[in-house]
Amino acid sequence: MGFQAEVKQLLHLMIHSLYSNKEIFLRELVSNASDACDKLRFEAIDNPALLEGGADLQIKVSYDKEARTITISDNGIGLSHEEAVANLGTIARSGTKEFFSQLSGDKQKDAQLIGQFGVGFYSSFIVADKVTVESRRAGVAANEGVRWTSEGQGDFTIETIEKESRGTDITLHLRADEDEFLSHWKLSEILRRYSDHISLPVLMQKEEYDSEKSEMVKQDEWEAVNQASALWIRNKSDITDEQYKEFYKHVSHDFEDPLAWTHNRVEGRSEYTQLLYIPKRAPFDLWDRDGKRGVKLYVKRVFIMDEAEQLLPSYLRFVRGVIDSSDLPLNVSREILQESRDVRSIREGSVKRVLSLLENMAENKPEDYATFWAEFGQVLKEGTGEDPSNLERIAKLMRFASTHTDEPLQNVSLADYISRMKEGQDRIYYVVADSFNAAKNSPHLEIFRKKGIEVLLLSERVDEWMMSHFREFEGKQLVSVSKGGLDLAELADEAEKKKQEEVAESFKPLVERLKEVLKDKVKDVNVTLRLVDSPACVVVGQNELSPHLLRMLQAAGQETPDFKPVLEINPEHAIIARIQAAEGDEFADWANVLLDQALLAEGAQIADPAAFVRRMNALLLKSV
Ligand code: ADP
Ligand code: MG
């Protein structure tokens, strides 16, 4: 049978880009064997017959010097014929195709991407030029075993075999230069390094030095080379950072080290242990609705389910790890999880731990925190709407671009902002636009730049929505600078206020004329003091949808209300002074050009671009 196209690509890339890290194949195969045993233990809760009288789950690793093979065996759930074809010939994860289309051919970059994707079973082909999988699913007859064989080129063969013992044996036929793996010392060293956290015993045949043959000789006895106890149950002080990291790779299927973790035993109304990790890099399917999310749930050390998304809110969907409850029933289902009070308290407790972990990182490891924010900040922002009870803590974790730094990097916290507020300023100002550059160059910022007042620059998809939930921080209102009726009174002194009133009065006739010409296109026309360099801008009412949000809704094919902005003009600008003298068609051209250019500056589409160009050319000609 042929491999799915993406599998072929993955195999090719894996062999070439992960070669410098080739011993990870063993970690991946032991990790799968351990998952298979977890699954059997779980299915056996309802159906003890699956254990076929043998409940001692274990993993065996052996090698054969003559045949040049390594074999990894487990007595877990096994694979049926169909499962072998589906799981070892295709990649059944949503978004796989798109993921592969991003690969560039640059080894180093692609190695990182593959890491995000997870390496898994196919990593065996880094060291093997032929892999044989012999398996029998627990509970089926001995003559319904399956053998899967492939040379990792483009196809695999599959046949039915007789297999006495339940579970899976995977045999790697090593490539020509890989003889270093044919040693007890080498294999056990790799297993200790990468798989010590596996909770089942990983056994190897004992070897002793035979002085007559002057070489190591295999004994009948098998011994565990790992500690074989669930890592999260051990005392924190007995666990090394390396062990925490390797365990992370096992539970997350990630290739890279985690950024941080938190490990706690919680006692009280509800008892559980949590070991939660923050990844260093967003998985390729973070934005995919069907993507992997959630943590592994165990009950009293028995694996219950992967991706138990009920245990954490969606805005923390990047968290990976394990929660082991002492209270939940073993036969807990996803439906029960949704309603359980124990789950609710686990969830609340876990949110608090993750937020503390992030606060700690922000405080003590700002570089790590910057990495976190760049990867997952947009997800965390969803918490403003999803988890109002933790709004204050989430807000403190947010980082923004701002006019103070004028670079796209998001590294300004609200505390930074507040510490730089001007005397008399009691609001936090922000602007939302389609892109960082549009935000940074928004005409609405002119007066703020002139007065040296900082404005937060928001340009991510989630921002407009976020700001609709996030209106106040530490008693200070958050105010959009692009909304109408922007009250800058707090920033003006007495003389300025007086001037404003006089100006508004003297421009009344012009405002009336503009309203008359533009009456079908704008809601209102006002004089503003917020502009410095631009002659005009458009704004919307405080409670109206912003043009930016309207565009997003339109792009998503949604019906939107008719949009009529308010035009605001800058009385200090030479063009405004000049058009007071214009009459008739010329004045109408000016009025329309003012409105259209204000819309363009906002990033909006104008209704009739050809008319805009015609009018502008007419005006240009006159001034030549
Ligand atoms: P992952 O572990 O992320 O699911 P892998 O590529 O490591 O991906 O494994 C692919 C699939 O093959 C597994 O999900 C599992 O269904 C199956 N599989 C691999 N090894 C075993 C095994 N030892 N026993 C049973 N099934 C296995
Ligand atoms: Mg795996």
XYZ file of C-alpha atoms and ligand atoms in Angstrom:
652
model
C 0.000 0.000 0.000
C 1.147 3.543 -0.650
C 1.804 6.138 2.018
C -0.242 9.308 2.120
C 1.687 12.025 0.251
C 2.446 13.949 3.467
C 3.943 10.846 5.065
C 6.423 10.548 2.218
C 7.394 14.177 2.651
C 7.690 13.771 6.405
C 9.916 10.705 6.043
C 12.186 12.427 3.622
C 12.560 15.512 5.775
C 12.945 13.619 8.970
C 15.814 11.532 7.719
C 17.637 14.580 6.462
C 16.925 17.247 9.003
C 16.909 15.331 12.282
C 19.994 13.293 11.666
C 22.025 15.230 14.225
C 19.519 14.182 16.855
C 18.955 10.649 15.719
C 18.722 8.871 19.089
C 15.297 10.446 19.649
C 13.782 7.530 17.713
C 14.035 5.500 20.909
C 12.246 8.107 22.964
C 9.424 8.229 20.407
C 8.958 4.463 20.233
C 9.031 4.059 24.032
C 6.616 6.961 24.339
C 4.206 5.201 21.953
C 4.599 1.904 23.819
C 3.766 3.662 27.055
C 0.695 5.312 25.476
C -0.431 1.893 24.227
C -0.177 0.457 27.761
C -2.076 3.432 29.192
C -4.851 2.838 26.672
C -5.076 -0.844 27.531
C -5.259 -0.119 31.250
C -8.073 2.329 30.608
C -10.099 0.041 28.322
C -9.634 -2.809 30.792
C -11.513 -0.896 33.479
C -14.736 -1.691 31.621
C -13.519 -4.888 30.026
C -11.035 -6.799 32.223
C -10.917 -9.663 29.700
C -8.640 -7.489 27.559
C -5.817 -8.127 30.003
C -5.888 -11.798 28.981
C -4.706 -12.692 32.457
C -1.592 -10.540 32.264
C -1.881 -7.196 34.012
C 1.854 -6.519 34.344
C 2.379 -3.904 31.689
C 5.913 -3.376 30.525
C 8.189 -2.340 27.700
C 11.185 -4.381 26.556
C 14.112 -3.088 24.548
C 16.572 -5.541 23.010
C 19.148 -5.737 20.245
C 20.657 -8.409 18.029
C 24.231 -7.805 16.997
C 24.267 -10.424 14.227
C 20.989 -9.397 12.618
C 21.791 -5.694 13.302
C 18.340 -5.005 14.705
C 16.772 -3.248 17.696
C 13.367 -4.364 18.968
C 10.965 -2.416 21.173
C 8.120 -4.560 22.544
C 5.123 -3.700 24.649
C 2.127 -5.625 25.953
C -0.266 -2.723 25.536
C -3.426 -2.330 23.488
C -1.856 -3.361 20.148
C -3.021 -2.537 16.648
C -5.705 -4.158 14.550
C -5.207 -4.610 10.818
C -7.218 -1.437 10.082
C -5.460 0.561 12.784
C -2.047 -0.399 11.429
C -3.012 0.820 7.962
C -4.584 4.033 9.252
C -2.099 4.961 11.989
C 1.144 3.908 10.353
C 0.361 4.969 6.791
C -1.372 8.308 7.171
C -1.243 11.339 9.410
C -4.734 11.826 10.722
C -4.393 15.357 11.998
C -6.303 18.307 10.698
C -4.233 20.956 8.975
C -1.481 18.516 7.972
C -1.543 19.509 4.312
C -1.263 23.229 5.067
C 1.506 22.467 7.498
C 3.567 20.682 4.883
C 3.055 23.435 2.378
C 4.984 25.733 4.755
C 8.133 23.642 4.693
C 10.879 25.454 2.857
C 13.591 22.906 2.183
C 15.911 24.752 4.579
C 17.061 21.953 6.894
C 17.370 23.913 10.076
C 14.086 25.758 9.722
C 12.237 22.632 8.721
C 13.688 20.675 11.625
C 12.091 23.215 13.944
C 8.803 23.030 12.096
C 8.784 19.268 12.283
C 9.391 19.652 15.989
C 6.203 21.667 16.247
C 4.392 18.983 14.360
C 5.717 16.144 16.503
C 8.021 13.464 15.157
C 6.569 10.170 16.347
C 6.757 6.696 14.907
C 8.285 7.711 11.578
C 11.454 8.872 13.345
C 12.504 5.195 13.310
C 13.533 5.696 9.688
C 16.265 8.113 10.746
C 18.358 5.111 11.787
C 16.589 2.203 10.077
C 16.233 1.357 6.404
C 13.550 -1.182 7.167
C 10.999 -1.292 9.978
C 8.788 -4.235 10.877
C 5.811 -3.853 13.199
C 4.170 -7.014 14.502
C 1.088 -6.463 16.567
C -2.075 -7.979 17.916
C -4.865 -5.974 19.435
C -5.870 -6.972 22.974
C -8.958 -9.180 22.965
C -8.732 -10.505 19.379
C -7.721 -14.059 18.426
C -4.045 -15.029 18.077
C -4.426 -15.612 14.348
C -5.589 -12.050 13.790
C -2.216 -10.458 14.305
C -0.771 -8.073 11.766
C 2.675 -7.465 10.292
C 3.476 -4.065 8.798
C 6.761 -3.650 6.938
C 8.279 -0.678 5.180
C 11.579 0.570 3.887
C 10.374 4.134 4.323
C 10.419 4.856 0.609
C 6.847 5.311 -0.493
C 4.969 2.211 0.460
C 4.463 -0.469 3.071
C 3.227 -4.044 3.021
C 0.726 -5.474 5.406
C -0.146 -9.091 6.145
C -2.007 -11.183 8.681
C 0.095 -13.196 11.094
C -0.240 -15.454 14.097
C 0.808 -13.656 17.290
C 0.502 -15.331 20.664
C 1.135 -12.356 22.906
C -0.937 -9.199 22.918
C 0.750 -5.894 22.048
C 3.353 -4.624 19.627
C 6.931 -5.500 18.659
C 8.722 -2.943 16.529
C 11.958 -4.079 14.906
C 14.370 -1.623 13.336
C 16.848 -2.922 10.747
C 19.659 -0.447 11.188
C 21.224 1.518 8.359
C 24.834 0.738 7.516
C 26.525 3.239 9.844
C 24.369 2.870 12.909
C 26.120 0.018 14.704
C 26.788 2.217 17.747
C 23.214 1.455 18.856
C 23.944 -2.257 19.096
C 25.097 -2.065 22.689
C 23.505 -2.406 26.088
C 25.453 0.527 27.378
C 24.408 2.865 24.579
C 20.722 1.920 24.599
C 20.345 2.030 28.372
C 22.078 5.378 28.472
C 19.616 6.817 25.927
C 16.678 5.289 27.766
C 17.770 6.795 31.069
C 18.245 10.156 29.442
C 15.002 10.324 27.506
C 12.603 7.872 29.083
C 13.261 7.813 32.790
C 9.902 9.494 33.433
C 7.949 6.621 31.829
C 5.792 5.162 34.582
C 6.081 1.538 33.383
C 9.267 -0.474 33.686
C 11.436 -0.300 30.577
C 13.357 -3.580 30.668
C 16.633 -4.657 29.120
C 18.330 -7.998 29.295
C 21.087 -8.008 31.893
C 24.663 -8.436 30.626
C 27.763 -9.644 32.390
C 31.381 -9.722 31.422
C 32.500 -13.174 30.333
C 36.247 -13.359 30.861
C 36.656 -16.478 28.735
C 35.045 -14.864 25.702
C 36.319 -11.468 26.891
C 33.055 -9.759 26.009
C 29.688 -8.838 27.545
C 27.218 -11.722 27.461
C 23.436 -11.519 27.787
C 21.875 -13.167 30.864
C 18.361 -14.599 31.177
C 17.320 -11.947 33.626
C 15.625 -8.674 32.533
C 15.990 -5.517 34.605
C 14.409 -2.079 34.564
C 16.667 0.707 33.337
C 14.289 3.471 34.407
C 12.714 4.416 37.737
C 9.304 3.186 36.568
C 7.138 5.421 38.709
C 4.847 8.181 37.476
C 6.978 11.308 37.399
C 4.318 13.658 38.720
C 3.930 11.542 41.872
C 7.578 11.862 42.817
C 8.791 14.599 45.131
C 9.776 17.781 43.350
C 13.189 17.591 44.951
C 13.785 14.157 43.410
C 13.096 15.320 39.857
C 15.791 16.937 37.738
C 15.094 19.625 35.171
C 16.142 17.165 32.476
C 13.494 14.700 33.641
C 10.828 17.398 33.660
C 11.809 18.348 30.128
C 11.769 14.809 28.778
C 8.416 14.159 30.379
C 7.121 17.267 28.648
C 8.206 15.908 25.281
C 6.367 12.687 26.005
C 3.056 14.289 26.987
C 3.112 17.092 24.448
C 4.627 15.245 21.475
C 6.773 18.362 21.145
C 10.365 18.186 20.022
C 11.677 21.204 21.893
C 12.121 21.913 25.592
C 9.273 23.660 27.389
C 9.551 27.285 28.449
C 8.367 26.721 32.026
C 6.386 24.368 34.222
C 4.505 24.217 37.504
C 4.158 21.063 39.578
C 1.840 20.964 42.567
C -0.001 18.615 44.823
C -3.302 20.139 45.838
C -5.082 18.946 48.941
C -8.364 20.051 50.455
C -11.880 19.921 49.099
C -10.627 18.291 45.993
C -7.349 16.399 45.730
C -5.212 16.326 42.655
C -1.716 16.661 41.297
C -0.972 18.931 38.396
C 2.119 19.160 36.265
C 1.525 21.869 33.691
C 3.878 23.176 31.033
C 4.116 26.250 28.834
C 5.579 25.306 25.421
C 8.235 27.423 23.801
C 6.542 27.518 20.445
C 2.949 27.536 19.276
C 1.892 24.225 17.694
C 1.052 24.403 14.019
C -2.627 23.889 14.734
C -3.085 26.464 17.513
C -5.670 28.323 15.451
C -7.349 25.219 14.099
C -10.664 24.598 15.788
C -10.084 20.836 15.687
C -6.466 21.125 16.740
C -5.012 19.344 19.763
C -5.660 21.052 23.050
C -6.000 20.299 26.697
C -4.062 18.191 29.137
C -3.922 14.490 29.909
C -6.286 13.370 32.613
C -5.346 10.574 35.017
C -7.400 9.282 37.901
C -5.304 7.734 40.672
C -2.478 7.204 38.165
C -4.676 5.480 35.607
C -4.674 7.242 32.273
C -8.206 8.350 31.369
C -7.997 10.599 28.346
C -5.884 12.853 26.183
C -6.899 16.403 25.424
C -9.252 16.789 28.371
C -10.144 20.316 27.353
C -12.652 20.723 30.188
C -9.789 21.035 32.648
C -8.628 24.392 31.348
C -10.416 27.295 29.677
C -9.902 27.802 25.976
C -7.663 30.858 26.403
C -5.117 28.583 28.098
C -5.308 25.969 25.362
C -1.553 26.149 24.813
C -0.876 24.556 28.208
C 0.242 20.909 28.132
C 0.711 18.398 30.908
C -1.017 16.064 33.290
C -3.688 16.369 35.924
C -4.144 13.366 38.179
C -7.286 13.477 40.301
C -7.925 11.416 43.417
C -11.652 12.170 43.478
C -13.042 11.526 40.010
C -14.477 8.080 39.213
C -12.392 5.879 36.911
C -15.237 5.599 34.435
C -15.506 9.348 34.014
C -16.647 10.458 30.554
C -16.299 13.773 28.743
C -19.970 14.464 29.493
C -19.452 13.938 33.214
C -16.393 16.166 33.122
C -18.508 19.012 31.871
C -20.742 18.972 34.908
C -18.547 17.766 37.717
C -17.904 20.077 40.667
C -14.525 18.488 41.170
C -13.616 19.407 37.635
C -14.709 22.967 38.199
C -12.475 23.290 41.200
C -9.554 21.639 39.382
C -10.095 24.078 36.558
C -10.130 27.111 38.795
C -7.058 25.923 40.638
C -5.204 25.212 37.417
C -5.993 28.629 35.958
C -4.566 30.243 39.088
C -1.394 28.168 38.850
C -0.846 28.946 35.200
C -1.415 32.665 35.746
C 1.037 32.626 38.671
C 3.571 30.817 36.543
C 3.249 33.476 33.853
C 3.409 36.309 36.395
C 6.534 34.799 37.798
C 8.095 34.486 34.373
C 7.169 38.071 33.478
C 8.798 39.280 36.662
C 11.919 37.145 36.783
C 12.583 36.015 33.239
C 11.485 38.832 30.971
C 13.186 37.282 27.943
C 11.298 34.035 28.322
C 8.162 36.026 28.862
C 8.718 37.927 25.624
C 8.986 34.566 23.829
C 5.793 33.431 25.463
C 3.961 36.615 24.580
C 5.040 36.516 20.941
C 3.790 32.932 20.589
C 0.676 32.916 22.753
C -0.236 36.511 23.607
C -3.111 36.554 21.149
C -4.598 33.470 22.783
C -4.223 34.831 26.295
C -6.032 38.011 25.206
C -9.149 35.897 24.638
C -9.263 35.556 28.422
C -10.552 39.116 28.739
C -13.896 37.924 27.405
C -13.784 34.321 28.533
C -12.724 34.740 32.147
C -13.869 38.075 33.582
C -13.086 36.886 37.112
C -9.367 36.921 36.292
C -9.474 40.011 34.093
C -7.189 42.067 36.314
C -4.490 39.382 36.353
C -4.729 38.776 32.620
C -4.544 42.521 31.973
C -1.309 42.753 33.927
C 0.145 40.010 31.759
C -0.627 41.838 28.532
C 2.056 43.531 26.484
C 1.509 46.177 23.833
C 3.229 48.071 21.096
C 3.011 51.784 21.776
C 3.890 55.229 20.463
C 6.500 55.314 23.187
C 8.637 52.669 21.494
C 7.324 52.992 17.938
C 8.297 49.464 17.023
C 6.063 46.487 16.335
C 7.490 44.642 19.332
C 4.863 44.242 22.029
C 6.722 44.961 25.228
C 4.841 47.698 27.069
C 2.793 46.612 30.077
C -0.085 48.628 31.481
C 2.062 49.310 34.532
C 4.747 50.798 32.259
C 2.092 52.906 30.596
C 0.696 54.188 33.872
C 4.131 55.068 35.163
C 4.583 57.337 32.128
C 1.192 59.050 32.281
C 1.237 62.852 32.113
C 0.113 64.996 34.981
C -3.658 65.314 34.886
C -4.030 62.299 32.568
C -6.332 59.715 34.063
C -7.110 57.554 31.059
C -5.285 54.960 29.048
C -5.385 55.718 25.338
C -5.238 53.172 22.526
C -5.868 52.878 18.817
C -6.917 49.737 16.910
C -6.053 49.359 13.221
C -5.579 46.677 10.560
C -1.805 46.646 10.847
C 0.946 47.984 13.044
C 1.859 50.610 10.448
C -1.716 51.760 10.033
C -1.969 52.101 13.812
C 1.333 53.892 14.133
C 0.545 56.373 11.352
C -3.062 56.969 12.280
C -3.954 60.679 12.066
C -5.752 60.261 15.366
C -2.420 60.115 17.124
C -1.230 63.548 16.063
C -2.342 65.532 19.076
C -1.054 62.798 21.386
C 2.364 62.884 19.764
C 2.433 66.653 20.036
C 1.621 66.511 23.719
C 3.905 63.559 24.371
C 1.075 61.320 25.559
C 1.571 57.615 25.013
C -0.972 55.634 22.980
C -1.104 51.835 22.815
C -1.013 50.528 19.241
C -3.232 47.497 18.691
C -3.378 45.630 15.415
C -4.162 41.957 16.029
C -7.403 40.343 14.976
C -8.489 39.722 18.526
C -7.863 43.305 19.696
C -11.083 45.029 18.713
C -13.064 42.245 20.344
C -10.828 42.251 23.390
C -11.249 45.974 23.923
C -15.014 45.559 23.944
C -14.555 43.512 27.143
C -11.768 45.480 28.603
C -12.815 48.977 29.517
C -11.012 49.771 32.711
C -7.753 48.978 34.436
C -6.941 49.948 38.030
C -9.680 52.540 38.003
C -8.509 54.077 34.738
C -10.751 54.102 31.721
C -9.394 52.691 28.471
C -10.274 55.088 25.672
C -10.005 54.633 21.923
C -8.482 57.702 20.281
C -10.388 57.047 17.078
C -13.837 57.340 18.549
C -15.892 60.514 18.232
C -16.386 63.035 21.007
C -12.886 62.346 22.244
C -12.764 64.553 25.277
C -9.291 65.904 25.530
C -10.285 68.408 28.186
C -8.065 66.720 30.732
C -5.108 67.377 28.503
C -5.841 71.028 27.703
C -5.056 74.034 29.856
C -7.390 76.997 30.356
C -6.015 79.024 27.459
C -6.377 76.081 25.086
C -9.945 75.476 26.167
C -10.852 79.071 25.508
C -9.247 78.917 22.098
C -11.167 75.760 21.244
C -14.472 77.480 21.889
C -13.566 80.479 19.780
C -12.365 78.332 16.911
C -15.527 76.229 16.925
C -17.563 79.400 16.739
C -15.597 80.963 13.871
C -15.719 77.760 11.774
C -19.462 77.315 12.095
C -20.229 78.599 8.593
C -17.682 76.253 6.987
C -18.992 73.294 8.973
C -22.528 74.048 7.792
C -21.438 74.201 4.152
C -19.558 70.896 4.419
C -22.586 69.246 6.006
C -24.754 70.419 3.182
C -22.443 68.991 0.468
C -21.728 65.705 2.274
C -25.113 65.146 3.822
C -25.595 61.692 2.272
C -22.143 60.501 3.221
C -21.483 61.596 6.779
C -23.418 61.676 9.967
C -21.959 64.963 11.098
C -19.066 67.399 10.682
C -17.114 68.824 13.626
C -14.086 70.951 14.312
C -11.393 69.027 16.152
C -8.188 69.885 17.905
C -6.873 66.343 17.808
C -5.174 66.783 14.449
C -1.835 68.434 13.825
C -0.551 67.466 10.363
C -3.715 66.159 8.708
C -6.530 68.376 7.477
C -9.299 65.946 8.439
C -10.120 62.536 9.886
C -13.150 60.311 10.332
C -14.393 59.034 13.679
C -17.307 56.922 14.900
C -19.495 57.315 17.966
C -18.242 55.801 21.268
C -20.745 52.972 21.031
C -20.592 52.299 17.312
C -18.691 49.610 15.494
C -15.348 50.897 14.358
C -14.516 50.924 10.633
C -11.851 48.321 11.383
C -14.352 45.931 12.935
C -16.838 46.590 10.129
C -14.212 45.546 7.619
C -13.486 42.360 9.528
C -17.178 41.489 9.632
C -17.569 42.233 5.928
C -14.544 40.086 5.117
C -16.189 37.281 7.077
C -19.294 37.654 4.902
C -21.467 39.104 7.656
C -24.217 41.663 7.181
C -23.154 45.021 8.560
C -25.162 48.145 9.309
C -24.764 51.116 6.941
C -21.682 52.982 7.988
C -21.659 56.771 8.108
C -18.708 58.336 9.851
C -18.358 61.725 11.449
C -15.914 64.001 9.602
C -13.653 66.075 11.823
C -11.639 68.976 10.400
C -8.446 70.588 11.614
C -8.969 74.372 11.826
C -5.226 74.997 11.980
C -4.558 73.335 8.657
C -3.760 75.441 5.541
C -6.137 73.473 3.345
C -9.029 74.138 5.683
C -8.223 77.845 5.686
C -7.984 77.774 1.916
C -11.295 76.054 1.156
C -13.285 78.599 3.081
C -12.876 80.798 0.034
C -13.913 78.138 -2.500
C -17.341 78.200 -4.144
C -19.693 75.944 -6.073
C -18.170 72.868 -7.775
C -14.729 73.618 -6.483
C -15.976 73.598 -2.893
C -17.856 70.336 -3.520
C -14.644 68.787 -4.889
C -12.744 69.905 -1.808
C -15.370 68.546 0.551
C -15.410 65.135 -1.127
C -11.644 64.893 -1.358
C -11.314 65.721 2.339
C -13.692 62.941 3.283
C -12.199 60.374 0.913
C -8.619 60.948 1.993
C -9.645 60.736 5.640
C -11.247 57.363 4.887
C -8.162 56.188 3.022
C -5.906 57.145 5.918
C -8.118 55.006 8.107
C -7.543 52.011 5.817
C -11.144 52.050 4.597
C -12.381 51.532 1.045
C -13.825 54.608 -0.610
C -17.127 54.264 -2.427
C -16.078 55.781 -5.774
C -12.289 55.808 -6.294
C -12.577 57.085 -9.872
C -14.510 60.149 -8.726
C -11.897 60.769 -6.031
C -9.099 60.757 -8.593
C -11.023 63.004 -10.985
C -11.705 65.556 -8.253
C -8.189 65.513 -6.971
C -6.755 66.026 -10.436
C -9.083 68.962 -10.994
C -7.833 70.547 -7.767
C -4.205 69.818 -8.548
C -4.520 71.403 -11.983
C -5.816 74.591 -10.454
C -2.830 74.897 -8.184
C -0.186 74.213 -10.831
P 1.424 10.053 18.187
O 2.122 9.276 19.232
O 1.670 11.523 18.319
O -0.025 9.718 18.047
P 3.104 8.567 16.423
O 3.603 8.835 15.047
O 4.137 8.452 17.480
O 2.079 9.698 16.761
O 2.242 7.263 16.396
C 1.199 7.119 15.455
C 0.124 6.188 15.928
O 0.514 4.829 15.774
C -0.241 6.319 17.395
O -1.173 7.342 17.616
C -0.844 4.933 17.669
O -2.194 4.906 17.265
C -0.064 4.028 16.766
N 1.014 3.346 17.486
C 2.331 3.643 17.435
N 3.047 2.842 18.233
C 2.155 2.004 18.819
C 2.256 0.918 19.765
N 3.431 0.540 20.296
N 1.108 0.294 20.116
C -0.081 0.657 19.616
N -0.246 1.657 18.732
C 0.853 2.329 18.340
Mg 4.134 9.143 19.524
